[in-house]
Short mmCIF file of C-alpha atoms and ligand atoms in Angstrom, two decimals:
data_model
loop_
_atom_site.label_atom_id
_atom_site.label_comp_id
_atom_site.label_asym_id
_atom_site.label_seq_id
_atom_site.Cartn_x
_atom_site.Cartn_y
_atom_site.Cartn_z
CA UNK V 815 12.97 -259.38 -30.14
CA UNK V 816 15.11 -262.27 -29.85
CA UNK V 817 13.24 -263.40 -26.42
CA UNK V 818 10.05 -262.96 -27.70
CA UNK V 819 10.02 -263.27 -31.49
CA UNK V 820 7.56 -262.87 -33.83
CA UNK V 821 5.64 -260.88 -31.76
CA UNK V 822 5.28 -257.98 -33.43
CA UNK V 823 2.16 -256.09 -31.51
CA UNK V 824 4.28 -256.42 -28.08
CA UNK V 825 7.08 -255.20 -29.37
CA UNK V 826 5.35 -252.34 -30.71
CA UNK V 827 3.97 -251.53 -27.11
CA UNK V 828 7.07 -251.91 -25.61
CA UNK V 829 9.29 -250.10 -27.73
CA UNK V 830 6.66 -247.15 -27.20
CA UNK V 831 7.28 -247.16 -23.39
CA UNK V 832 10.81 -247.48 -23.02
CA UNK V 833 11.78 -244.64 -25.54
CA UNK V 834 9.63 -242.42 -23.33
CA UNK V 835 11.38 -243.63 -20.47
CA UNK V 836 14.74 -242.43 -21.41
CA UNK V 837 14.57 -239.46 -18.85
CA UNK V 838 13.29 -241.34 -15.81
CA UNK V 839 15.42 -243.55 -15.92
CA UNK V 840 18.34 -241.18 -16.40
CA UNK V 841 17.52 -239.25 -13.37
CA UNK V 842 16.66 -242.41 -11.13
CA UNK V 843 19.63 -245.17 -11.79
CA UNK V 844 17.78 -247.37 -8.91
CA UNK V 845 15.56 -248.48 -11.59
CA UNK V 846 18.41 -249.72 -13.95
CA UNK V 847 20.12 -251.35 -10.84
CA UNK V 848 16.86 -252.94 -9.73
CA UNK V 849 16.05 -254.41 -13.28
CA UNK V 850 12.86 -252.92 -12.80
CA UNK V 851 12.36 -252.47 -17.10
CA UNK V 852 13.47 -256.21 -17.42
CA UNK V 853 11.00 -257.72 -14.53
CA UNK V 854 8.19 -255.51 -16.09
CA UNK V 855 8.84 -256.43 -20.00
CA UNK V 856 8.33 -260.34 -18.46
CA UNK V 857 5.11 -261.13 -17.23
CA UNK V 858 4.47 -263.11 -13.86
CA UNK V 859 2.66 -265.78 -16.24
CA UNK V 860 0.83 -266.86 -19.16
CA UNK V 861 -1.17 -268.99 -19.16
CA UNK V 862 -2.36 -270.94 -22.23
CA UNK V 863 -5.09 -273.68 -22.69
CA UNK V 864 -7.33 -275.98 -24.43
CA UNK V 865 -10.86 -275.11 -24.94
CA UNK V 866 -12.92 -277.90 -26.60
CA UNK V 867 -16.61 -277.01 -27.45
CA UNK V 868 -19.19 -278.39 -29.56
CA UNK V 869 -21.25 -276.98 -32.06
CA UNK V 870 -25.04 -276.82 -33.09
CA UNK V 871 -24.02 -280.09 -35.64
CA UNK V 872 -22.67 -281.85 -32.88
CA UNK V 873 -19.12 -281.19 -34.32
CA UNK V 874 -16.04 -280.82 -31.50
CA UNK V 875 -14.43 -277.22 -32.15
CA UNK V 876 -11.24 -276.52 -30.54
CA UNK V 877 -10.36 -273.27 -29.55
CA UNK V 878 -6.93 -271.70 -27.63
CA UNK V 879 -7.43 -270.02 -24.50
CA UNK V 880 -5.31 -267.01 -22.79
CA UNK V 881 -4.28 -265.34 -19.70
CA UNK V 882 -1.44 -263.22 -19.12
CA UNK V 883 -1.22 -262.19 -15.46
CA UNK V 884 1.73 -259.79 -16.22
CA UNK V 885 1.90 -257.49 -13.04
CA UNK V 886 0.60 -257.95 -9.48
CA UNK V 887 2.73 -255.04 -8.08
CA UNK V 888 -0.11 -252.52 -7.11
CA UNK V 889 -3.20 -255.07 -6.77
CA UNK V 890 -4.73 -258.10 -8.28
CA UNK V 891 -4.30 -258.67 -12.25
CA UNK V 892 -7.36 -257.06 -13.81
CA UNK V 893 -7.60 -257.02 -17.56
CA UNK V 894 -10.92 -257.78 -20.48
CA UNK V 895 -11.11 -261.05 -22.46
CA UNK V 896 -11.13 -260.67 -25.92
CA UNK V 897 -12.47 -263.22 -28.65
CA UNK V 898 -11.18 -262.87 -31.64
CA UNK V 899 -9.93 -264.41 -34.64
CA UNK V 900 -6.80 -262.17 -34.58
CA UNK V 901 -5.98 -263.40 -30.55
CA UNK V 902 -2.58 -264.50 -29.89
CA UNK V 903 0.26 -264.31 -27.71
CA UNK V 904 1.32 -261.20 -29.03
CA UNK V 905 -1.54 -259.64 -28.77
CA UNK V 906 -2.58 -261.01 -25.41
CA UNK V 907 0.49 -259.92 -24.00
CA UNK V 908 0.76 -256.47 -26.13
CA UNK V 909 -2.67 -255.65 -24.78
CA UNK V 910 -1.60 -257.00 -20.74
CA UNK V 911 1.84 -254.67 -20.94
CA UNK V 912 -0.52 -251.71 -22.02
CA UNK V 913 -2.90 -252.62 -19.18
CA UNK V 914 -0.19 -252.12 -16.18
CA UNK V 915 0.39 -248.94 -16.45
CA UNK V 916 -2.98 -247.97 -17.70
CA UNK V 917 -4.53 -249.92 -14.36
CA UNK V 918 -1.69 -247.71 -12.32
CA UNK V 919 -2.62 -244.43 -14.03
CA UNK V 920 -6.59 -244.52 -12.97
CA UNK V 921 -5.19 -244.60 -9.37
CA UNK V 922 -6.78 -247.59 -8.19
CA UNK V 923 -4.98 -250.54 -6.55
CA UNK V 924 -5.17 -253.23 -9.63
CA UNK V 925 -2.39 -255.05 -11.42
CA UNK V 926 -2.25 -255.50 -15.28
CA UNK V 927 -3.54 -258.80 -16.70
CA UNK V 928 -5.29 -259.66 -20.12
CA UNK V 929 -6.96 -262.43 -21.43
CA UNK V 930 -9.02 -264.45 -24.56
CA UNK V 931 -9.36 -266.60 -27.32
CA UNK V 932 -8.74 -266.96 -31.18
CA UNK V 933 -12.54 -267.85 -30.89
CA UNK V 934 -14.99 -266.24 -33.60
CA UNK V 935 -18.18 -264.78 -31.70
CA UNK V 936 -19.62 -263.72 -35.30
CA UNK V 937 -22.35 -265.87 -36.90
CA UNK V 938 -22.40 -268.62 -33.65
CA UNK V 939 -26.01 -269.25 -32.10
CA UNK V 940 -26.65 -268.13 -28.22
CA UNK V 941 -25.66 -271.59 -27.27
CA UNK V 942 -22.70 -272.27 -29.39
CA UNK V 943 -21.76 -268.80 -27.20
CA UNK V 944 -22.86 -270.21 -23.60
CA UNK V 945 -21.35 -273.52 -24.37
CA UNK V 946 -17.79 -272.19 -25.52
CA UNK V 947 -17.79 -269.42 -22.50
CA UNK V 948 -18.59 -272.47 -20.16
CA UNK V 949 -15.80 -274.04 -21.25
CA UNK V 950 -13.54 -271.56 -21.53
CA UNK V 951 -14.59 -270.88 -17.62
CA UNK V 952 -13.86 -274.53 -16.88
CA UNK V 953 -10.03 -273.88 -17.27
CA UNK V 954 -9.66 -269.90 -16.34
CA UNK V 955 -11.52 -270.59 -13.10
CA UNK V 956 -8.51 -272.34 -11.53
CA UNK V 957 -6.52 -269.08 -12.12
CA UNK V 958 -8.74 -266.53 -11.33
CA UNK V 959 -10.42 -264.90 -7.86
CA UNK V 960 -11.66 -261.39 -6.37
CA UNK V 961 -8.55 -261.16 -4.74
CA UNK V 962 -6.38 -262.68 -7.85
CA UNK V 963 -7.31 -261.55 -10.56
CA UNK V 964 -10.46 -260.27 -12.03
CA UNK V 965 -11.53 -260.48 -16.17
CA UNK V 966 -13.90 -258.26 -17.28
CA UNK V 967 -14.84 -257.99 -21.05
CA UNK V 968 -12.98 -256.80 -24.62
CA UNK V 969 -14.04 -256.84 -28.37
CA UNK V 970 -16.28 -259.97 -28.59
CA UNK V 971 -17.03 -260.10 -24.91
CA UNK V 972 -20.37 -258.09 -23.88
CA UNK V 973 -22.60 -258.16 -20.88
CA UNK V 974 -23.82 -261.81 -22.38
CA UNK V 975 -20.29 -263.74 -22.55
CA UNK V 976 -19.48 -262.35 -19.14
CA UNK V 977 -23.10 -263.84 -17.82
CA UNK V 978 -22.47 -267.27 -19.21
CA UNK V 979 -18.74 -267.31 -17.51
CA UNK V 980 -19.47 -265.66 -14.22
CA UNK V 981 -22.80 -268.87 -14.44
CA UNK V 982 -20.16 -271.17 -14.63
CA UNK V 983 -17.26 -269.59 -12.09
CA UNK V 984 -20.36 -269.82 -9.58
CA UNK V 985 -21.15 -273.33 -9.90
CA UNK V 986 -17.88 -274.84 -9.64
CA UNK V 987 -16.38 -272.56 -6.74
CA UNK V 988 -19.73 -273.57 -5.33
CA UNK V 989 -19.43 -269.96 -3.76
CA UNK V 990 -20.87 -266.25 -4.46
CA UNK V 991 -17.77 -264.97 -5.56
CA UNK V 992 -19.31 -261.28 -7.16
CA UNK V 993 -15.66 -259.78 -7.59
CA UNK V 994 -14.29 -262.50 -9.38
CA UNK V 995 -15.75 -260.48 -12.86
CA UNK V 996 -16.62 -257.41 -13.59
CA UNK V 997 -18.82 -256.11 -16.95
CA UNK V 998 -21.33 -258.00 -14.69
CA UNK V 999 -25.25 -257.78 -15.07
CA UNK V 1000 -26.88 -255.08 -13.12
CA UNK V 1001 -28.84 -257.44 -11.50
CA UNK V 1002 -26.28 -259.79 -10.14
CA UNK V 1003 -23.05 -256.98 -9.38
CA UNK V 1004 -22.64 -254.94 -12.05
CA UNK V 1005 -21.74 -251.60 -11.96
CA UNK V 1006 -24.29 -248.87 -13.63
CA UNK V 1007 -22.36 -246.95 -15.65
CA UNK V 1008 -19.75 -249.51 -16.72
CA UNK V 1009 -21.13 -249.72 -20.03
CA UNK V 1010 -20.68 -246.41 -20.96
CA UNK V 1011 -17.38 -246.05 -18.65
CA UNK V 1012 -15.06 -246.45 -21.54
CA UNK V 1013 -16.60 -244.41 -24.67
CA UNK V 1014 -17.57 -241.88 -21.93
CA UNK V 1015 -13.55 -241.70 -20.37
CA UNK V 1016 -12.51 -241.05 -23.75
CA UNK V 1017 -14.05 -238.19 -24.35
CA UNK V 1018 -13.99 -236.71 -20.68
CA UNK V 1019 -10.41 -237.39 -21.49
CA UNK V 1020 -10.37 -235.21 -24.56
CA UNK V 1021 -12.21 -232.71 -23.33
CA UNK V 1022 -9.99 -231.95 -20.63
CA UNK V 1023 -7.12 -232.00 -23.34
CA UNK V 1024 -9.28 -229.63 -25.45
CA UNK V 1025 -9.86 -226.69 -22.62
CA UNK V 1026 -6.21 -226.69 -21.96
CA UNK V 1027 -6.23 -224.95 -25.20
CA UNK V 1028 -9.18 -223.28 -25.06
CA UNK V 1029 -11.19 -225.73 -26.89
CA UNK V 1030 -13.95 -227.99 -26.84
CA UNK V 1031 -16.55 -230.70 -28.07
CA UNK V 1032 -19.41 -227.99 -28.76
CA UNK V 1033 -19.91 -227.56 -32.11
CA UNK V 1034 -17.15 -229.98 -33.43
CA UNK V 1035 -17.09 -232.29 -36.30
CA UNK V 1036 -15.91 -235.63 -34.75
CA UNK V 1037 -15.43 -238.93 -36.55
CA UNK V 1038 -15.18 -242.55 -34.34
CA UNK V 1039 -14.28 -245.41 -35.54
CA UNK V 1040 -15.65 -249.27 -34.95
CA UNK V 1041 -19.19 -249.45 -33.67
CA UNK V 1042 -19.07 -251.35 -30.42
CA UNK V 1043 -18.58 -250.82 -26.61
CA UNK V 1044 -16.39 -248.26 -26.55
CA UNK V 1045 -17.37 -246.32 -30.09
CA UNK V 1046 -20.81 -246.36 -28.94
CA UNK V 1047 -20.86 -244.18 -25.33
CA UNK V 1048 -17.86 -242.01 -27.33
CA UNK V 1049 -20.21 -241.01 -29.99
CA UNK V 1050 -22.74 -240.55 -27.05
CA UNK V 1051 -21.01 -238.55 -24.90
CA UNK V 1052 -19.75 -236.34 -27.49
CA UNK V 1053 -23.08 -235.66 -28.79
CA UNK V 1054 -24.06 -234.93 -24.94
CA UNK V 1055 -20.87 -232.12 -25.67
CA UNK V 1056 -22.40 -230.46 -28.62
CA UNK V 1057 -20.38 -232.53 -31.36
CA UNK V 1058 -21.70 -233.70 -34.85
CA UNK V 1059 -20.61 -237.31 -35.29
CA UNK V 1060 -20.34 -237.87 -38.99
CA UNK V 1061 -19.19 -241.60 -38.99
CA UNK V 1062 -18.64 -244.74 -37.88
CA UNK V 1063 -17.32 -248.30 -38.97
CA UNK V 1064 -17.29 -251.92 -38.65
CA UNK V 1065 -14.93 -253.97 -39.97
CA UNK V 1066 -16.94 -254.22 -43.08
CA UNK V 1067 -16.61 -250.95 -43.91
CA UNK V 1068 -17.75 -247.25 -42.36
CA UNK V 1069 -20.70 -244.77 -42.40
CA UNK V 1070 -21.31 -241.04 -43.66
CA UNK V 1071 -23.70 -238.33 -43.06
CA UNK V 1072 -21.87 -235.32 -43.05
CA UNK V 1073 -25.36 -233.86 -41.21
CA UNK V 1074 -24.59 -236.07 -38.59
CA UNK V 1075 -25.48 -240.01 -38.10
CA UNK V 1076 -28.48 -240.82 -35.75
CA UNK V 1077 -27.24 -242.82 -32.97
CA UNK V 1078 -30.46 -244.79 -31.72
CA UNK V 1079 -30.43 -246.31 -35.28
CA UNK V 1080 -26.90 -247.97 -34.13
CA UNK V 1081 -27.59 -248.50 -31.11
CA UNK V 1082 -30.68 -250.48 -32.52
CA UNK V 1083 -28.54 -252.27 -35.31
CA UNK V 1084 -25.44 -253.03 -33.08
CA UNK V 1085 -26.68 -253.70 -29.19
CA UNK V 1086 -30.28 -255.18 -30.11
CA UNK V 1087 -30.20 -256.96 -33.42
CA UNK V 1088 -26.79 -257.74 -34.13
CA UNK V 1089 -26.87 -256.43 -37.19
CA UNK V 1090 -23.65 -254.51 -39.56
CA UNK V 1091 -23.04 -251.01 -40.10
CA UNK V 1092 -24.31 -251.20 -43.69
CA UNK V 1093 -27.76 -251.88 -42.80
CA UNK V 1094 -27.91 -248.01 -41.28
CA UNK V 1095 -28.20 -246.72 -44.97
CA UNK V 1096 -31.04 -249.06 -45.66
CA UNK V 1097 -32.88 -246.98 -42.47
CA UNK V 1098 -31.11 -244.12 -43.65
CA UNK V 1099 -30.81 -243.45 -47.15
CA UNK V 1100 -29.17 -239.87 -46.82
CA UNK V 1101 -26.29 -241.71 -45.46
CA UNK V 1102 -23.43 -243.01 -47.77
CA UNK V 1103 -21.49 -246.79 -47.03
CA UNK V 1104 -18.60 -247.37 -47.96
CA UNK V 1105 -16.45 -251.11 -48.33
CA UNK V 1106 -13.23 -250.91 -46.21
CA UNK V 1107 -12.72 -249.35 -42.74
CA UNK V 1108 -9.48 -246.97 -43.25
CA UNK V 1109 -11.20 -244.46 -45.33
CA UNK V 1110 -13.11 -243.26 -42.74
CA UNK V 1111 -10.05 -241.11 -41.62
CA UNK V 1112 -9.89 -239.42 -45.07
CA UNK V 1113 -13.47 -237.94 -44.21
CA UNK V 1114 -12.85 -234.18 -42.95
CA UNK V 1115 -13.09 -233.74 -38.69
CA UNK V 1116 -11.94 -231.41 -35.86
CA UNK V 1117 -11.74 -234.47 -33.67
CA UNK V 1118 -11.13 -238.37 -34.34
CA UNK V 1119 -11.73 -240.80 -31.50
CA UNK V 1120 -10.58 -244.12 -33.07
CA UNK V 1121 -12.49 -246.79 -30.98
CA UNK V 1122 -12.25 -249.98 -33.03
CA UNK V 1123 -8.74 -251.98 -32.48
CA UNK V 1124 -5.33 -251.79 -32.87
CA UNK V 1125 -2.99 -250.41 -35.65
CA UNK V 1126 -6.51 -249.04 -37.70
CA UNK V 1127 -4.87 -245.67 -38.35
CA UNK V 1128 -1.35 -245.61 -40.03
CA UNK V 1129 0.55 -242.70 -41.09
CA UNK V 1130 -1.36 -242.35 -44.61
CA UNK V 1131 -4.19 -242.15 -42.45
CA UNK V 1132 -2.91 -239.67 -40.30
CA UNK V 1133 -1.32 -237.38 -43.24
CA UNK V 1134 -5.19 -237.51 -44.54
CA UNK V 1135 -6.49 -236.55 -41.41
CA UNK V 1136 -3.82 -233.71 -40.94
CA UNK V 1137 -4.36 -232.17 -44.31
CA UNK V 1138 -8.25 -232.60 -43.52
CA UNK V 1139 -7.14 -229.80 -40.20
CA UNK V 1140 -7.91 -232.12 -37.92
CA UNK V 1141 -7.35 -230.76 -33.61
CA UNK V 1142 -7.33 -233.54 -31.38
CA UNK V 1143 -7.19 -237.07 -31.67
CA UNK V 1144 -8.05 -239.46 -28.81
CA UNK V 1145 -7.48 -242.92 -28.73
CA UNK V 1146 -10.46 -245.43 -27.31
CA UNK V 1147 -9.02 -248.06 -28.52
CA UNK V 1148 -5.88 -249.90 -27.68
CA UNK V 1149 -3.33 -248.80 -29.61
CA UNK V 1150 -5.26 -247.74 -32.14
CA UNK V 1151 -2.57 -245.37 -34.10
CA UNK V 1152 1.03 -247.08 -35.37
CA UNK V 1153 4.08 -245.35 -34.15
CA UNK V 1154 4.49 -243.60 -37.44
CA UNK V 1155 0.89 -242.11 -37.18
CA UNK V 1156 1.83 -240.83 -33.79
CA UNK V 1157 4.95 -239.44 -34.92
CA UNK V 1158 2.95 -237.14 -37.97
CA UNK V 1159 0.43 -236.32 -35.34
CA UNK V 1160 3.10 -235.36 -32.56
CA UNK V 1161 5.03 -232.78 -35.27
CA UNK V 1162 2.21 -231.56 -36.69
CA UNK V 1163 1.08 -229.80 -33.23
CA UNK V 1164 -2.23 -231.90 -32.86
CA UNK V 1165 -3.58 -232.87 -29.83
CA UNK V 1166 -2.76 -236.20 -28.85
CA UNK V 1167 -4.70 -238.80 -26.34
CA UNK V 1168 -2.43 -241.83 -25.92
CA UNK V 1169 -5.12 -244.79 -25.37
CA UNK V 1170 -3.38 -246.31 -22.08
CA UNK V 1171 -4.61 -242.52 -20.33
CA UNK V 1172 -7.41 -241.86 -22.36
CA UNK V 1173 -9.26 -245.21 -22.45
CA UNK V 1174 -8.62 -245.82 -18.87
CA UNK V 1175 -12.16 -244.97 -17.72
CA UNK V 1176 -13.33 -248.80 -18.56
CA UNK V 1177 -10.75 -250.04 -16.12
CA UNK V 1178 -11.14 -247.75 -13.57
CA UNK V 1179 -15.13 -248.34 -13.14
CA UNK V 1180 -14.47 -251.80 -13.05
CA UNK V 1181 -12.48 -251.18 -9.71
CA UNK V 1182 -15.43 -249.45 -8.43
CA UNK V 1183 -17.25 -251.99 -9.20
CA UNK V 1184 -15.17 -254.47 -7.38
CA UNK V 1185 -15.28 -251.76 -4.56
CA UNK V 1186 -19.13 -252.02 -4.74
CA UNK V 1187 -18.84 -255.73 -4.72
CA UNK V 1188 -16.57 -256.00 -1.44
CA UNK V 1189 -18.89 -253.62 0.14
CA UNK V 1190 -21.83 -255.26 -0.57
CA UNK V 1191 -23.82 -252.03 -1.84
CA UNK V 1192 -24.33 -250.55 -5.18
CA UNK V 1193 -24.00 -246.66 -6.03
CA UNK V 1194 -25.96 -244.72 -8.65
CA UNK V 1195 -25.23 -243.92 -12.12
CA UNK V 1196 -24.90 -240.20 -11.34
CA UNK V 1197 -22.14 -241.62 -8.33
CA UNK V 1198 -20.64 -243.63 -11.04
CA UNK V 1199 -20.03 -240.74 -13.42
CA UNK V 1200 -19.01 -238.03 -11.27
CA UNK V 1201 -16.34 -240.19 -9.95
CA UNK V 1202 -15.59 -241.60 -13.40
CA UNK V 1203 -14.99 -237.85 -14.36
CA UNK V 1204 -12.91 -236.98 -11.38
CA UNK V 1205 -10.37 -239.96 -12.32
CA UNK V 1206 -10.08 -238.71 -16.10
CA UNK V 1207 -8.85 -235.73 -15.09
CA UNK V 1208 -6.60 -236.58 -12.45
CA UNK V 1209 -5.18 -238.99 -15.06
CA UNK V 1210 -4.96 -236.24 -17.40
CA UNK V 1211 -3.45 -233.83 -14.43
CA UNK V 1212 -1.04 -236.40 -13.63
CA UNK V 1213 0.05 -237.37 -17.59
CA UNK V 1214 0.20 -233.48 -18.28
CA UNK V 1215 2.22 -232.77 -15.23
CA UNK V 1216 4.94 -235.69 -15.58
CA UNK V 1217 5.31 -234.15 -19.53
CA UNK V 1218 6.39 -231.16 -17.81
CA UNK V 1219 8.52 -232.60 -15.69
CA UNK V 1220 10.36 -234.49 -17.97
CA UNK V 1221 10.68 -231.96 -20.12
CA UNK V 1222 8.19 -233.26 -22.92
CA UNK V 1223 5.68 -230.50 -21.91
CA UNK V 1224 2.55 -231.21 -23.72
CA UNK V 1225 3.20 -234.90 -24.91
CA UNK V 1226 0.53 -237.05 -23.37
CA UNK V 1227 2.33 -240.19 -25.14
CA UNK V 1228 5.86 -239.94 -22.67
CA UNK V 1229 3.40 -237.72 -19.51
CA UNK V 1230 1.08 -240.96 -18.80
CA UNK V 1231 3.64 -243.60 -19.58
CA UNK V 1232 6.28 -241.90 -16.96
CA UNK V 1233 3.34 -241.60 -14.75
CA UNK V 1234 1.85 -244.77 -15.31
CA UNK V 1235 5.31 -246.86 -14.80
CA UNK V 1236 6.97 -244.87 -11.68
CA UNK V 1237 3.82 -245.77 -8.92
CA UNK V 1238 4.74 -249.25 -10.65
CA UNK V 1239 7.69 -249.40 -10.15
CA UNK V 1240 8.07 -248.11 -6.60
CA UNK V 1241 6.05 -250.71 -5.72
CA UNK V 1242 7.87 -253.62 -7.26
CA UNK V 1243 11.15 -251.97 -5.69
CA UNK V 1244 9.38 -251.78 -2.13
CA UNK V 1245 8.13 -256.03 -2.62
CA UNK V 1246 12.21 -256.74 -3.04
CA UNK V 1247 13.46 -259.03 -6.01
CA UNK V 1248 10.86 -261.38 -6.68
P1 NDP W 180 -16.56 -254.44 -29.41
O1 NDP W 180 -16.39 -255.87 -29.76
O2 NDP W 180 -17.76 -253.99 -28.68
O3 NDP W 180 -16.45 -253.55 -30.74
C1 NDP W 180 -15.34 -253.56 -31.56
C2 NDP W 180 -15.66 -252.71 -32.79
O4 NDP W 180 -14.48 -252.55 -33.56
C3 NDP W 180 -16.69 -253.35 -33.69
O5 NDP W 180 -17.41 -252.35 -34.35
C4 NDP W 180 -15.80 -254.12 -34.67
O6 NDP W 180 -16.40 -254.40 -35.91
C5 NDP W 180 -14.67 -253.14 -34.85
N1 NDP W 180 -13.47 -253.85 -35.27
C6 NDP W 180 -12.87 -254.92 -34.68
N2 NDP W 180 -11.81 -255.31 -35.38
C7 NDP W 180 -11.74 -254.48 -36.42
C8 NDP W 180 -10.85 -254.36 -37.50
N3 NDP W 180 -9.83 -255.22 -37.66
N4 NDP W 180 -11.06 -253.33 -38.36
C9 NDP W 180 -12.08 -252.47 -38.19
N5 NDP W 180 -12.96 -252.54 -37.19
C10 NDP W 180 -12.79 -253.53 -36.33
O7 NDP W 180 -15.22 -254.03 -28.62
P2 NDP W 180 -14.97 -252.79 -27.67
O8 NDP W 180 -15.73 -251.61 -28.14
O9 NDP W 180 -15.13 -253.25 -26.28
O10 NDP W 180 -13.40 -252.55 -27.89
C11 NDP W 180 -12.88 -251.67 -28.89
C12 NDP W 180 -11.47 -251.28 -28.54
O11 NDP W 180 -11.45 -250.61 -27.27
C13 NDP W 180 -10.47 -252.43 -28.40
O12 NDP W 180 -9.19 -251.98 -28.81
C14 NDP W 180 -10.46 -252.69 -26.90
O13 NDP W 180 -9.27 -253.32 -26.48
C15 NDP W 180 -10.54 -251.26 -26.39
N6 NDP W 180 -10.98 -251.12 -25.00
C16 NDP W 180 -12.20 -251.60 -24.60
C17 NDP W 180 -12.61 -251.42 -23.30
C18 NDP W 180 -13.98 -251.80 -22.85
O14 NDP W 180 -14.34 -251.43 -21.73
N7 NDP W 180 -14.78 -252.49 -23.65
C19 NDP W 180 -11.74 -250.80 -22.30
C20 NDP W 180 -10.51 -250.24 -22.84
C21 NDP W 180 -10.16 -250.44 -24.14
P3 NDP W 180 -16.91 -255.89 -36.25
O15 NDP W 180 -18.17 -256.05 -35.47
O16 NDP W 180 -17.11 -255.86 -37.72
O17 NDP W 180 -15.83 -256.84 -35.83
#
């Protein structure tokens, strides 16, 4: 805290990990010799910078730009951008610490990076957008590369923000350079099913987590917070599954139809016409909106998928939710839950998803979409998703197994960050000090 302080978020993340890595490094001193914890808490770089744009007036807007290339042990940095008000170094580097071991867990070979700006997406016209990405491109382009590292998107950054940056990568390299993003355009190197990757990890993720005990999606009441990448292909795929999905939220407030919401009608409001959750009442009356986004966990569920950012669902939350009977919870976001909430879920006996295994499937089909790009060929959805599926359970296998061997049998939280940070931290023993 004294190193780094005021930054509250990384802490948080931190502090998570090393508590659960009490028993590794007990049985394997070579870590504590090797400073291994110290190297990884410190990240390779960060990168800061200026990003001046102007606006429809004509008015000069400055902006702060990010990059954290924290970890380069197992492959090149790989990590979304997020705009955001709320983006700072704290968060940047919260969500790049969360990304290493996440990146190691989907048993690819990338490193753990993370990137953005404090810069507000909501309310700007398309070229207010294209002119700030191009400028934010201007500066990241001198630190970024297929074989460096490779950005991909985050809340605020869709398929159109990565367009207008991978536009402007191209033209100065001078040089078709497909891996250098991924979140790409179909057209131009995307991946199909990256979209849905995340939302639809999650829930593969859960799902494996719920037939361990003998249960599953089908006729579940499931609540999901946020309504954006990730909440989106959750409430999809858990539909696919046989679940009624009750609500959703923005950061204006949250959605009920305890019949079940209609997911088209988002889809419409949220992906086509950039419109706010509130609007889904005026389509459908039967539905009820209410101001405020944390009551949405006081609304009865089996299962709660929060997919909107971090710290949304504290322990009053979580005490609601428990009371409510709630099964499983499973984390799309990034640290969505607070410690506390985790803590209530944990002794309670509810299933627990930590996001750094569960929300790992967005990650991991941007590696195979860097695959596709190095090989010059593109697979098909149904390739995609059977592969995606594959790697949620092995990450699940492999989080459930080190649990067990740590003697945590059962907690997902301590299973996938042991089995996140040892692959890790072989490596950076194997490269020497450096
Ligand atoms: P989007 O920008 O597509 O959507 C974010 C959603 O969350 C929006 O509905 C947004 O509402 C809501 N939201 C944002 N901030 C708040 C807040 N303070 N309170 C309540 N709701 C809020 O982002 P993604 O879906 O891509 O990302 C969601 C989460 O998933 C993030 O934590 C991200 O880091 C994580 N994630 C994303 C991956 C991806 O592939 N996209 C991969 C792995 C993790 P509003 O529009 O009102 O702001």
């Amino acid at each position: 805290e004294k190193r780094n302080p005021n930054e509250l978020e990384f802490h948080q993340a931190v502090k998570e990990v090393l508590d659960s890595l009490i028993p590794v490094l007990v049985k394997n001193p070579t870590y504590i010799k090797q400073a291994v914890l110290e190297r990884m808490v410190e990240p390779e770089r960060l990168i800061t910078f200026r990003v001046p744009w102007v606006d429809d007036q004509g008015n000069v807007k400055v902006n702060r730009g990010f990059r954290v290339q924290f970890n380069s042990a197992i492959g090149p940095y790989k990590g979304g951008l997020r705009f955001h008000p709320s983006v700072n170094t704290s968060i940047i580097k919260f969500l790049g610490f969360e990304q290493i071991l996440k990146n190691s867990l989907t048993g690819q070979p990338i490193g753990g990076g993370k990137g953005g700006s404090d810069f507000d997406p909501k309310g700007k016209s398309d070229l207010e957008i294209m002119r700030f990405c191009q400028s934010f491109m201007t500066e990241l382009s001198k630190h970024i590369g297929p074989d460096i590292d490779v950005p991909a998107g985050d809340i605020g950054v869709g398929a159109r923000e990565i367009g207008y940056m991978f536009g402007q990568y191209k033209k100065l390299r001078g040089a078709y350079e497909a891996g250098v993003l991924t979140g790409k355009g179909i057209g131009y190197g995307g991946s199909l099913g990256r979209k849905e990757a995340t939302g639809y990890g999650t829930v593969y993720f859960v799902d494996e987590m719920l037939k361990d005990q003998g249960l599953s999606f089908n006729d579940s009441t499931v609540v999901v917070s946020g309504s954006g990448n990730v909440s989106i292909y959750a409430m999809e795929k858990a539909m696919q599954l046989g679940a009624k999905v009750v609500a959703c939220s923005d950061s204006s407030g949250y959605i009920y139809d305890p019949n079940g919401i209609d997911l088209d009608t988002i889809k419409q409001l949220k992906e086509v016409e950039n419109k706010r959750i509130y609007d889904y009442v005026k389509i459908h009356p039967e539905a009820s909106f209410k101001v405020g986004c944390s009551g949405i966990w006081s609304i009865p569920c089996d299962i709660a998928l929060p997919c909107a950012t971090q710290n949304e669902l504290d322990k009053e939350a979580a005490e609601s939710l428990i009371s409510n009977g709630v099964k499983a919870i499973g984390e799309g976001a990034n640290m969505p839950s607070t410690q506390e909430a985790i803590d209530a879920f944990l002794e309670n006996d509810i299933l627990f998803a930590p996001a750094k295994a569960a929300n790992a499937g967005g990650v991991a089909v941007s590696a195979l979409e860097m695959a596709q790009n190095s090989a010059r060929l593109a697979w098909t959805q149904e390739e995609v998703d059977s592969k995606l599926q594959d790697i949620m359970k092995d990450i699940y296998q492999k989080s459930i197994n080190a649990s067990k061997e740590y003697e945590a049998e059962g907690n997902l939280v301590i299973g996938a960050n042991i089995a996140g940070f040892v692959k890790v931290a072989d490596a950076m023993i194997e490269h020497g000090v450096i």
